[in-house]
Short mmCIF file of C-alpha atoms in Angstrom, two decimals:
data_model
loop_
_atom_site.label_atom_id
_atom_site.label_comp_id
_atom_site.label_asym_id
_atom_site.label_seq_id
_atom_site.Cartn_x
_atom_site.Cartn_y
_atom_site.Cartn_z
CA MET A 1064 0.00 0.00 0.00
CA PHE A 1065 1.19 3.52 -0.79
CA LYS A 1066 0.34 6.88 0.68
CA PRO A 1067 -0.11 9.31 -2.23
CA MET A 1068 1.63 12.65 -1.79
CA LYS A 1069 1.08 14.50 -5.05
CA LEU A 1070 1.01 18.14 -6.09
CA ALA A 1071 0.59 19.21 -9.69
CA VAL A 1072 3.04 21.51 -11.45
CA ALA A 1073 0.32 24.08 -12.02
CA ALA A 1074 -0.49 24.12 -8.33
CA LEU A 1075 3.16 24.68 -7.48
CA ALA A 1076 3.31 27.67 -9.77
CA LEU A 1077 0.26 29.14 -8.05
CA VAL A 1078 1.65 28.49 -4.59
CA LEU A 1079 5.06 30.02 -5.21
CA ALA A 1080 4.44 32.57 -7.96
CA GLY A 1081 0.75 33.48 -7.85
CA PRO A 1082 0.17 34.73 -4.28
CA LEU A 1083 3.51 36.51 -4.08
CA ALA A 1084 2.90 38.15 -7.43
CA ALA A 1085 -0.63 39.17 -6.45
CA GLN A 1086 0.55 41.35 -3.60
CA ASP A 1087 3.22 43.08 -5.72
CA GLY A 1088 1.54 43.35 -9.11
CA GLU A 1089 1.86 41.41 -12.33
CA PRO A 1090 5.33 39.86 -12.86
CA GLN A 1091 7.42 41.50 -15.56
CA SER A 1092 10.03 39.79 -17.70
CA GLY A 1093 13.47 41.18 -18.38
CA GLY A 1094 16.19 43.01 -16.54
CA THR A 1095 19.47 42.20 -14.78
CA LEU A 1096 19.77 41.02 -11.19
CA ASN A 1097 22.94 42.03 -9.34
CA VAL A 1098 23.73 40.04 -6.19
CA VAL A 1099 26.63 39.90 -3.72
CA VAL A 1100 28.28 36.55 -3.01
CA GLN A 1101 30.78 36.40 -0.17
CA PRO A 1102 33.36 34.92 -0.17
CA GLU A 1103 34.10 33.87 -3.74
CA PRO A 1104 33.08 30.22 -4.29
CA PRO A 1105 35.97 27.79 -4.75
CA SER A 1106 33.90 26.03 -7.42
CA LEU A 1107 30.36 25.91 -8.81
CA MET A 1108 30.31 22.10 -9.06
CA ILE A 1109 27.94 21.51 -6.17
CA GLY A 1110 28.35 17.75 -6.36
CA LEU A 1111 31.96 18.22 -5.26
CA ILE A 1112 31.82 21.36 -3.11
CA GLN A 1113 29.05 22.14 -0.61
CA ASN A 1114 30.25 25.27 1.16
CA GLY A 1115 27.89 28.23 1.55
CA PRO A 1116 28.92 30.39 -1.44
CA THR A 1117 28.89 27.40 -3.80
CA GLN A 1118 25.41 26.37 -2.66
CA MET A 1119 24.17 29.93 -3.04
CA VAL A 1120 25.35 30.46 -6.62
CA ALA A 1121 24.99 26.91 -7.92
CA GLY A 1122 21.32 26.85 -6.88
CA ASP A 1123 20.63 28.72 -10.12
CA ILE A 1124 22.30 25.99 -12.20
CA TYR A 1125 21.42 22.71 -10.50
CA GLU A 1126 18.17 21.31 -9.14
CA SER A 1127 16.96 18.32 -7.16
CA PHE A 1128 13.68 16.45 -6.79
CA LEU A 1129 12.11 18.82 -4.25
CA ARG A 1130 11.96 22.30 -2.81
CA TYR A 1131 10.84 23.05 0.76
CA ASN A 1132 8.61 25.89 1.89
CA PHE A 1133 9.10 27.96 5.03
CA ASP A 1134 7.61 25.29 7.31
CA LEU A 1135 9.83 22.65 5.60
CA THR A 1136 6.96 21.00 3.73
CA PRO A 1137 8.30 19.40 0.51
CA GLU A 1138 7.07 20.71 -2.83
CA PRO A 1139 7.70 19.51 -6.39
CA GLN A 1140 10.73 20.48 -8.40
CA LEU A 1141 12.20 17.84 -10.75
CA ALA A 1142 9.86 15.32 -9.15
CA GLU A 1143 6.25 16.33 -9.72
CA SER A 1144 4.81 13.73 -7.32
CA TRP A 1145 5.88 10.93 -5.00
CA GLU A 1146 4.56 8.09 -2.83
CA ILE A 1147 5.77 6.55 0.42
CA SER A 1148 4.85 2.98 1.33
CA ASP A 1149 2.90 2.33 4.53
CA ASP A 1150 5.94 0.72 6.14
CA GLY A 1151 8.09 3.78 5.34
CA LYS A 1152 10.63 1.72 3.39
CA THR A 1153 9.78 2.49 -0.25
CA TYR A 1154 9.89 5.99 -1.81
CA THR A 1155 8.73 6.36 -5.41
CA PHE A 1156 9.38 9.65 -7.25
CA HIS A 1157 7.71 10.53 -10.55
CA LEU A 1158 9.99 12.85 -12.48
CA ARG A 1159 8.87 15.61 -14.80
CA GLU A 1160 8.85 14.90 -18.50
CA GLY A 1161 10.37 17.35 -20.97
CA VAL A 1162 13.23 18.49 -18.72
CA VAL A 1163 16.55 19.01 -20.50
CA PHE A 1164 20.06 19.80 -19.30
CA HIS A 1165 21.64 23.06 -20.39
CA ASP A 1166 23.38 21.23 -23.26
CA GLY A 1167 20.02 20.05 -24.62
CA GLU A 1168 20.24 16.41 -23.46
CA PRO A 1169 17.12 15.04 -21.69
CA PHE A 1170 17.06 14.53 -17.94
CA THR A 1171 15.87 11.02 -17.03
CA SER A 1172 15.71 8.65 -14.09
CA GLU A 1173 19.09 7.25 -15.16
CA ASP A 1174 20.67 10.65 -14.53
CA ALA A 1175 18.98 10.71 -11.14
CA LYS A 1176 20.23 7.25 -10.18
CA PHE A 1177 23.75 8.00 -11.42
CA SER A 1178 23.83 11.29 -9.51
CA ILE A 1179 22.80 9.75 -6.19
CA ASP A 1180 24.07 6.18 -6.33
CA VAL A 1181 27.39 6.78 -8.11
CA PHE A 1182 28.58 10.39 -8.14
CA LEU A 1183 27.30 11.66 -4.78
CA ARG A 1184 27.96 8.36 -3.02
CA GLU A 1185 31.63 8.96 -3.84
CA THR A 1186 31.89 12.72 -3.35
CA HIS A 1187 29.26 13.90 -0.84
CA SER A 1188 29.79 12.95 2.81
CA ARG A 1189 26.25 13.78 3.96
CA MET A 1190 24.61 11.92 1.10
CA ARG A 1191 26.92 8.96 1.63
CA THR A 1192 25.71 8.76 5.23
CA TYR A 1193 22.05 8.92 4.20
CA LEU A 1194 22.56 6.21 1.59
CA GLU A 1195 23.55 3.78 4.32
CA HIS A 1196 19.79 3.40 4.83
CA VAL A 1197 19.15 2.52 1.15
CA GLU A 1198 19.04 -1.13 0.06
CA SER A 1199 18.57 -0.51 -3.66
CA ILE A 1200 17.53 2.07 -6.25
CA GLU A 1201 15.38 1.11 -9.23
CA THR A 1202 14.47 2.97 -12.43
CA PRO A 1203 11.45 1.14 -13.93
CA ASP A 1204 11.12 3.78 -16.66
CA ASP A 1205 12.69 7.06 -17.78
CA HIS A 1206 10.63 9.14 -15.38
CA THR A 1207 10.32 6.95 -12.28
CA ILE A 1208 12.91 6.28 -9.59
CA VAL A 1209 12.29 4.02 -6.58
CA PHE A 1210 14.31 3.93 -3.36
CA ASN A 1211 14.05 0.73 -1.32
CA LEU A 1212 15.24 1.38 2.23
CA LYS A 1213 16.69 -1.19 4.63
CA ASN A 1214 14.61 0.36 7.38
CA PRO A 1215 12.36 3.38 7.81
CA PHE A 1216 14.42 6.57 7.92
CA GLY A 1217 12.28 9.43 9.21
CA PRO A 1218 14.03 12.37 7.52
CA PHE A 1219 14.49 10.68 4.13
CA LEU A 1220 12.04 12.99 2.33
CA GLY A 1221 14.08 15.95 3.58
CA ILE A 1222 17.31 15.17 1.72
CA PHE A 1223 16.24 15.94 -1.84
CA GLU A 1224 17.31 19.56 -2.07
CA THR A 1225 19.95 20.94 -4.40
CA GLY A 1226 22.79 21.22 -1.88
CA THR A 1227 22.41 17.57 -0.85
CA ALA A 1228 21.10 15.80 -3.95
CA PRO A 1229 21.89 17.83 -7.09
CA MET A 1230 20.97 16.17 -10.36
CA LEU A 1231 24.01 15.82 -12.61
CA PRO A 1232 24.33 14.82 -16.28
CA LYS A 1233 25.32 11.16 -16.52
CA HIS A 1234 26.42 11.56 -20.15
CA ILE A 1235 29.10 14.03 -19.06
CA TYR A 1236 30.40 12.42 -15.87
CA GLU A 1237 29.98 8.66 -16.22
CA GLY A 1238 33.34 6.91 -16.32
CA THR A 1239 35.36 10.07 -15.71
CA ASP A 1240 37.54 11.42 -12.92
CA PHE A 1241 34.79 13.45 -11.25
CA ALA A 1242 37.10 15.90 -9.50
CA ASN A 1243 39.03 16.73 -12.68
CA ASN A 1244 36.28 16.61 -15.30
CA PRO A 1245 36.62 19.75 -17.51
CA ALA A 1246 32.84 20.27 -17.23
CA ASN A 1247 33.35 21.34 -13.61
CA ASN A 1248 34.53 24.69 -15.01
CA THR A 1249 31.40 25.14 -17.14
CA PRO A 1250 28.68 23.57 -14.95
CA ILE A 1251 25.62 22.06 -16.62
CA GLY A 1252 22.37 21.46 -14.79
CA THR A 1253 18.63 21.76 -15.39
CA GLY A 1254 18.13 25.03 -13.51
CA PRO A 1255 16.59 28.34 -14.58
CA PHE A 1256 19.93 29.94 -15.48
CA LYS A 1257 22.93 28.87 -17.53
CA PHE A 1258 26.57 29.52 -16.73
CA ASP A 1259 28.13 32.15 -19.02
CA GLU A 1260 31.33 33.58 -17.55
CA TRP A 1261 33.42 33.74 -14.38
CA VAL A 1262 35.93 36.56 -14.01
CA LYS A 1263 37.86 35.53 -10.90
CA GLY A 1264 37.78 38.12 -8.16
CA SER A 1265 35.13 40.16 -9.95
CA TYR A 1266 31.87 38.46 -10.95
CA ILE A 1267 30.06 35.30 -12.07
CA HIS A 1268 27.56 35.76 -14.90
CA PHE A 1269 24.52 33.60 -15.64
CA VAL A 1270 21.99 33.99 -18.46
CA LYS A 1271 18.37 32.94 -18.70
CA ASN A 1272 17.68 29.31 -19.61
CA GLU A 1273 15.37 29.75 -22.60
CA ASP A 1274 14.53 26.02 -22.52
CA TYR A 1275 13.46 25.93 -18.88
CA TYR A 1276 10.57 23.53 -18.27
CA MET A 1277 8.35 26.02 -16.40
CA ASP A 1278 6.62 28.26 -18.93
CA GLY A 1279 7.51 31.93 -18.68
CA LEU A 1280 10.29 31.37 -16.14
CA PRO A 1281 12.70 32.68 -15.20
CA TYR A 1282 11.61 36.30 -15.47
CA VAL A 1283 14.99 38.07 -15.40
CA ASP A 1284 17.38 37.88 -18.34
CA GLU A 1285 20.64 37.53 -16.44
CA VAL A 1286 22.21 37.38 -12.99
CA TYR A 1287 25.56 38.82 -11.94
CA TYR A 1288 27.10 37.54 -8.71
CA HIS A 1289 29.53 40.23 -7.61
CA ILE A 1290 32.63 39.27 -5.63
CA ILE A 1291 33.56 42.12 -3.26
CA PRO A 1292 36.01 40.99 -0.55
CA ASP A 1293 35.57 43.88 1.91
CA ALA A 1294 32.35 44.13 3.96
CA ALA A 1295 32.35 47.94 3.96
CA SER A 1296 32.77 47.93 0.17
CA ARG A 1297 29.82 45.56 -0.15
CA ALA A 1298 27.65 48.02 1.76
CA VAL A 1299 28.87 50.84 -0.50
CA ALA A 1300 28.10 48.73 -3.58
CA TYR A 1301 24.48 48.52 -2.41
CA GLU A 1302 24.31 52.21 -1.51
CA THR A 1303 25.62 53.26 -4.92
CA GLY A 1304 23.31 50.91 -6.85
CA LYS A 1305 25.96 48.50 -8.12
CA VAL A 1306 24.15 45.57 -6.49
CA ASP A 1307 20.47 44.95 -5.75
CA VAL A 1308 20.64 42.06 -3.28
CA LEU A 1309 22.83 41.62 -0.20
CA SER A 1310 22.63 38.00 0.83
CA GLY A 1311 22.61 37.10 4.53
CA GLY A 1312 25.90 37.98 6.21
CA SER A 1313 27.16 40.13 3.34
CA ILE A 1314 27.71 43.19 5.49
CA GLU A 1315 28.69 43.70 9.12
CA ASN A 1316 25.79 43.67 11.56
CA PHE A 1317 26.50 47.22 12.69
CA ASP A 1318 25.92 48.39 9.10
CA VAL A 1319 22.52 46.69 8.82
CA PRO A 1320 20.45 49.39 10.62
CA ARG A 1321 21.88 52.14 8.41
CA VAL A 1322 21.46 50.24 5.15
CA ARG A 1323 17.96 49.01 5.92
CA GLU A 1324 16.77 52.62 6.36
CA MET A 1325 17.69 53.53 2.78
CA ASP A 1326 14.94 54.36 0.31
CA ASN A 1327 13.53 51.45 -1.72
CA THR A 1328 15.09 48.92 0.70
CA CYS A 1329 13.36 45.79 2.00
CA VAL A 1330 14.68 43.25 4.52
CA THR A 1331 13.68 39.68 5.38
CA GLU A 1332 15.06 37.10 7.79
CA LYS A 1333 13.14 34.34 6.00
CA GLY A 1334 14.97 31.82 3.86
CA PHE A 1335 17.17 30.11 6.45
CA GLU A 1336 14.55 27.74 7.89
CA TYR A 1337 16.09 24.62 6.38
CA PHE A 1338 19.61 25.55 7.42
CA GLY A 1339 18.65 26.72 10.92
CA PRO A 1340 22.05 28.39 11.55
CA HIS A 1341 22.75 27.68 15.22
CA SER A 1342 25.63 29.26 17.11
CA TRP A 1343 27.32 27.95 20.23
CA ILE A 1344 30.65 27.68 21.98
CA TRP A 1345 32.31 24.29 21.91
CA ILE A 1346 33.53 23.11 25.32
CA ASN A 1347 36.56 20.85 25.18
CA LEU A 1348 35.37 18.21 27.63
CA ASN A 1349 38.81 16.57 27.57
CA ASN A 1350 40.29 19.52 29.45
CA LYS A 1351 40.00 20.22 33.14
CA PRO A 1352 38.17 21.94 34.74
CA LEU A 1353 35.69 21.91 31.84
CA ASP A 1354 34.84 18.28 32.54
CA ASP A 1355 33.12 19.55 35.70
CA LEU A 1356 29.36 19.99 35.15
CA LYS A 1357 29.16 22.84 37.66
CA VAL A 1358 31.82 24.79 35.74
CA ARG A 1359 29.83 24.35 32.53
CA GLN A 1360 26.56 25.33 34.22
CA ALA A 1361 28.26 28.40 35.68
CA MET A 1362 29.49 29.49 32.25
CA MET A 1363 26.04 28.95 30.73
CA HIS A 1364 24.40 31.11 33.40
CA ALA A 1365 27.11 33.77 32.91
CA LEU A 1366 26.38 34.44 29.23
CA ASP A 1367 24.20 37.45 28.51
CA ARG A 1368 22.84 36.14 25.23
CA GLN A 1369 20.02 38.68 25.05
CA PHE A 1370 22.64 41.44 25.05
CA ALA A 1371 24.47 39.66 22.24
CA ARG A 1372 21.27 39.48 20.21
CA ASP A 1373 20.23 43.07 20.85
CA ALA A 1374 23.58 44.87 20.76
CA LEU A 1375 25.79 42.73 18.53
CA TRP A 1376 23.21 41.26 16.16
CA ASN A 1377 20.90 44.30 16.10
CA GLY A 1378 17.89 42.32 17.30
CA LEU A 1379 18.29 39.62 14.66
CA GLY A 1380 17.78 35.94 15.46
CA LYS A 1381 16.63 34.29 18.69
CA VAL A 1382 18.22 33.21 21.93
CA ALA A 1383 18.88 29.47 21.63
CA THR A 1384 17.31 27.15 24.20
CA GLY A 1385 19.37 24.04 23.49
CA PRO A 1386 20.85 21.97 20.68
CA VAL A 1387 17.89 22.22 18.27
CA SER A 1388 16.77 25.41 16.53
CA SER A 1389 13.12 26.43 16.68
CA ALA A 1390 12.84 26.28 12.86
CA THR A 1391 13.98 22.64 12.86
CA LYS A 1392 11.52 19.75 13.00
CA PHE A 1393 10.93 18.23 16.45
CA TYR A 1394 12.17 21.29 18.30
CA ALA A 1395 11.09 20.92 21.95
CA GLU A 1396 9.75 24.32 22.90
CA ASP A 1397 9.49 23.47 26.61
CA THR A 1398 13.08 22.28 27.06
CA PRO A 1399 14.38 23.87 30.30
CA ASP A 1400 16.72 26.73 29.44
CA ILE A 1401 19.75 27.77 31.48
CA GLY A 1402 19.20 31.51 31.45
CA TYR A 1403 21.35 34.51 32.30
CA ASP A 1404 21.91 34.61 36.06
CA PRO A 1405 25.40 35.85 37.03
CA GLU A 1406 24.81 35.43 40.78
CA LYS A 1407 23.87 31.79 40.31
CA ALA A 1408 26.88 31.43 38.02
CA LYS A 1409 29.20 32.74 40.75
CA ALA A 1410 27.73 30.33 43.30
CA LEU A 1411 28.12 27.34 40.97
CA LEU A 1412 31.69 28.32 40.17
CA GLU A 1413 32.48 28.59 43.88
CA GLU A 1414 31.16 25.03 44.39
CA SER A 1415 33.08 23.66 41.40
CA SER A 1416 36.64 22.44 40.84
CA TYR A 1417 37.64 25.67 39.08
CA ASP A 1418 40.86 26.96 40.63
CA GLY A 1419 41.77 30.06 38.66
CA GLU A 1420 42.93 28.32 35.48
CA THR A 1421 43.13 30.51 32.37
CA ILE A 1422 40.53 29.39 29.84
CA ARG A 1423 41.51 29.75 26.16
CA LEU A 1424 38.64 31.13 24.07
CA LEU A 1425 38.99 30.66 20.31
CA GLY A 1426 36.98 33.25 18.41
CA LEU A 1427 35.42 32.71 15.00
CA PRO A 1428 37.36 34.73 12.39
CA TYR A 1429 34.31 35.79 10.38
CA GLY A 1430 34.44 39.53 10.88
CA GLU A 1431 34.15 42.24 13.49
CA THR A 1432 30.79 41.11 14.91
CA TRP A 1433 32.33 37.79 15.97
CA GLN A 1434 35.37 39.53 17.43
CA ARG A 1435 33.11 41.74 19.54
CA TRP A 1436 31.13 38.69 20.62
CA ALA A 1437 34.29 36.95 21.86
CA GLU A 1438 35.13 40.05 23.88
CA ALA A 1439 31.61 40.13 25.37
CA VAL A 1440 31.85 36.45 26.37
CA LYS A 1441 35.25 37.05 27.93
CA GLN A 1442 33.74 39.91 29.95
CA ASN A 1443 30.77 37.75 31.05
CA LEU A 1444 33.07 34.99 32.28
CA THR A 1445 35.50 37.41 33.90
CA GLU A 1446 32.64 38.97 35.85
CA ILE A 1447 31.90 35.63 37.57
CA GLY A 1448 35.55 35.11 38.48
CA MET A 1449 37.06 33.20 35.56
CA SER A 1450 40.34 34.00 33.82
CA VAL A 1451 39.89 34.05 30.03
CA GLU A 1452 42.33 34.57 27.16
CA ILE A 1453 41.05 35.19 23.62
CA VAL A 1454 43.11 33.24 21.08
CA PRO A 1455 43.28 35.02 17.70
CA SER A 1456 43.27 33.05 14.43
CA ASP A 1457 42.44 33.19 10.75
CA VAL A 1458 40.00 30.78 9.09
CA ALA A 1459 42.66 28.17 8.35
CA GLY A 1460 44.02 28.44 11.87
CA TRP A 1461 40.55 28.11 13.39
CA ASN A 1462 39.87 24.98 11.32
CA GLN A 1463 43.15 23.44 12.42
CA LYS A 1464 42.83 24.26 16.12
CA VAL A 1465 39.25 22.97 16.35
CA SER A 1466 40.12 19.84 14.37
CA ASP A 1467 43.08 19.18 16.70
CA ARG A 1468 41.03 20.02 19.84
CA ASP A 1469 43.62 22.72 20.62
CA PHE A 1470 41.23 24.98 22.58
CA ASP A 1471 39.21 25.18 25.76
CA LEU A 1472 36.24 27.10 24.36
CA ALA A 1473 35.62 27.77 20.66
CA PHE A 1474 32.92 29.71 18.82
CA THR A 1475 31.14 28.01 15.94
CA TYR A 1476 27.85 27.84 14.09
CA LEU A 1477 26.43 24.93 12.14
CA TYR A 1478 23.44 24.25 9.89
CA GLN A 1479 20.70 21.87 11.04
CA TYR A 1480 19.21 20.82 7.66
CA GLY A 1481 15.63 20.77 8.88
CA ASP A 1482 15.76 17.58 10.95
CA PRO A 1483 17.74 16.50 14.06
CA ALA A 1484 18.89 13.31 12.31
CA LEU A 1485 20.39 15.32 9.46
CA GLY A 1486 22.11 18.25 11.13
CA VAL A 1487 22.05 17.95 14.94
CA SER A 1488 22.98 14.40 15.90
CA ARG A 1489 26.41 14.72 14.25
CA SER A 1490 27.46 17.18 16.98
CA TYR A 1491 26.54 14.94 19.94
CA MET A 1492 26.91 11.27 19.00
CA GLY A 1493 29.87 9.52 20.59
CA ASP A 1494 31.00 7.67 17.47
CA ASN A 1495 31.34 11.00 15.64
CA ALA A 1496 33.92 12.43 18.04
CA GLU A 1497 37.22 11.48 16.44
CA PRO A 1498 39.57 14.49 16.11
CA GLY A 1499 40.30 15.70 12.60
CA SER A 1500 37.15 17.63 11.70
CA PRO A 1501 35.78 20.97 12.96
CA TRP A 1502 32.23 19.87 12.08
CA ASN A 1503 31.64 16.72 14.13
CA ASN A 1504 31.30 16.08 17.90
CA VAL A 1505 34.15 18.47 18.68
CA ALA A 1506 33.29 18.63 22.40
CA ASN A 1507 33.78 14.84 22.69
CA TYR A 1508 30.41 14.53 24.43
CA GLN A 1509 29.82 10.89 25.37
CA ASN A 1510 26.42 9.54 26.36
CA PRO A 1511 25.88 5.94 25.17
CA GLU A 1512 22.21 5.91 26.17
CA LEU A 1513 21.52 8.98 24.05
CA ASP A 1514 23.55 7.53 21.17
CA LYS A 1515 21.16 4.59 21.15
CA LEU A 1516 18.16 6.92 21.23
CA TRP A 1517 19.60 9.07 18.41
CA ASP A 1518 19.86 5.93 16.26
CA GLU A 1519 16.37 4.74 17.16
CA ALA A 1520 14.75 8.14 16.59
CA ALA A 1521 16.15 8.43 13.06
CA LEU A 1522 14.52 5.11 12.13
CA MET A 1523 11.09 5.79 13.60
CA ALA A 1524 8.37 6.04 10.96
CA ASP A 1525 5.82 7.63 13.32
CA PRO A 1526 6.45 11.41 13.64
CA GLU A 1527 4.97 11.51 17.14
CA GLU A 1528 7.30 8.78 18.34
CA ARG A 1529 10.21 10.72 16.89
CA ARG A 1530 9.00 13.90 18.59
CA ALA A 1531 8.94 12.18 22.00
CA ALA A 1532 12.40 10.71 21.45
CA TYR A 1533 13.91 14.04 20.47
CA LYS A 1534 12.27 15.72 23.43
CA THR A 1535 14.09 13.27 25.73
CA ILE A 1536 17.36 13.90 23.88
CA GLN A 1537 17.08 17.67 24.06
CA ASP A 1538 16.26 17.68 27.78
CA GLN A 1539 19.22 15.44 28.59
CA ILE A 1540 21.72 17.40 26.49
CA VAL A 1541 20.63 20.69 28.04
CA SER A 1542 21.07 19.11 31.46
CA ASP A 1543 24.60 17.95 30.57
CA VAL A 1544 25.71 21.31 29.05
CA PRO A 1545 28.27 19.89 26.60
CA ASN A 1546 28.22 23.23 24.75
CA LEU A 1547 27.28 26.83 25.53
CA TRP A 1548 24.33 27.60 23.24
CA LEU A 1549 24.16 31.16 21.98
CA LEU A 1550 21.75 32.26 19.25
CA GLU A 1551 19.67 30.95 16.42
CA LEU A 1552 21.37 33.32 14.02
CA GLY A 1553 19.40 35.82 12.00
CA PHE A 1554 20.94 36.57 8.60
CA PRO A 1555 18.92 39.28 6.87
CA THR A 1556 18.61 39.39 3.10
CA ILE A 1557 18.59 43.06 2.12
CA TYR A 1558 17.24 43.99 -1.30
CA ARG A 1559 15.65 46.79 -3.28
CA CYS A 1560 11.90 46.73 -2.91
CA ASN A 1561 11.41 46.65 -6.68
CA ILE A 1562 13.14 43.24 -6.70
CA LYS A 1563 10.18 40.93 -6.14
CA ASN A 1564 10.25 37.45 -4.53
CA PRO A 1565 14.01 37.10 -3.91
CA VAL A 1566 13.28 34.70 -1.02
CA ASN A 1567 10.46 32.21 -1.57
CA THR A 1568 11.58 28.93 0.05
CA ALA A 1569 13.36 27.71 3.18
CA PHE A 1570 16.67 28.02 1.27
CA GLY A 1571 16.45 31.74 0.54
CA VAL A 1572 18.73 32.98 -2.22
CA ASN A 1573 20.36 29.53 -2.42
CA ASP A 1574 17.29 28.12 -4.10
CA GLY A 1575 17.63 29.91 -7.40
CA PHE A 1576 15.98 33.04 -8.72
CA ARG A 1577 13.42 31.48 -11.04
CA PHE A 1578 10.52 33.41 -9.46
CA VAL A 1579 12.32 36.74 -9.06
CA TRP A 1580 11.12 39.63 -11.17
CA ILE A 1581 12.04 43.28 -11.34
CA ASP A 1582 9.44 46.04 -11.19
CA GLN A 1583 10.81 48.31 -13.91
CA LYS A 1584 8.20 51.06 -13.65
#
């Protein structure tokens, strides 16, 4: 038996284009969209590189089966409908007909199977992990692909977005050295825009895909992604009209209030729901006295996170309540929070094993806002009687120190990918704590009982059972304080108000600009 989950292409167009267009007028075709990307992507081949700038730009070139709206509900993209078996072990996707790659070759289920089962299995660490749950992949015809799972995997329907499961042309990559294929320099996908030119250090230029499968889309003729290394210069580029869209994090937070007050300027924090950027401070649990729970509780109570949100992030984002962001599925709203209470922090520190040791705090080298935040945290901890030294570093140095566990406390932020099994568990499971990566269980938090529950929760087919399991996990992790949670980060997209619909899914500007149009009145 199958549970039908279908949505027609026409309905999708109404959902994503119609209502948004209705409030802003009739969409117009034509014009040039100028966008900031920061830093410059190392590559646009999203099957090989998944860092933020690559995902942002390559989302115009490549596509996957699904898109996800602001509440993370899946919607059709290259798959126009799908079914899930009653036992949660068989997923059948019906692919659109008439889709062609940018070189004119048809997109079929064989491209889809090759992309996932061959290319991404070799090159994409997240996808490789998800595929551990897949027994086999079948392609009964050119427009049907069936995934047979070894066991139910609750978040499986959430992995078919462009950054995780981009569809790649089999006829170009099959049998080649993927990393050194010449096509990586001239990427070919099925998306609304085609690659035209990349002038290193200056801009990346895309042109409209005239053969796009959605009639009338995209609206704009071309997109320029401008590479401007200095944050102040990026703000000036917007002020002078060189660029129309400042993607989240493009300018320093202290410049946001000034820029957002400019004429014809709109701002939205929407578009990061899938990523759920979550900031915290790693605690190196291998180092004394940080292995003492009372020391960790004292530090958590010492942090004035509301001040950080209001003063350093200009009111953007939310104070985090634990390991899961509120935009992520199965967030437990009633998880007990360890709030700001410096007097309680002092008392806990007095009861603890802390004996005046200097704590090394590794800041995140992502600009002045993060530097100021490190100074604020140092002040918070100093005020309760701790000795703190801020360790400076560049990006490469930060990566190395965190990978080597050469720190006591270290700032970070990670994406959550819409589901605890996809983006949260990696930071807390014991078998993911080997040194060598800045993105795994860097704290070396060990809780075998929770490891077992993490594994079980990911395989539960019933959403309510998963919700209860993740509630237990969140409560226990908050109680153990393996990290110091800070903020659910708010990254505003700033754009001219005559640029319509720049953010229309849970991926923001990463999801491609097919529905963007420019009011040229």
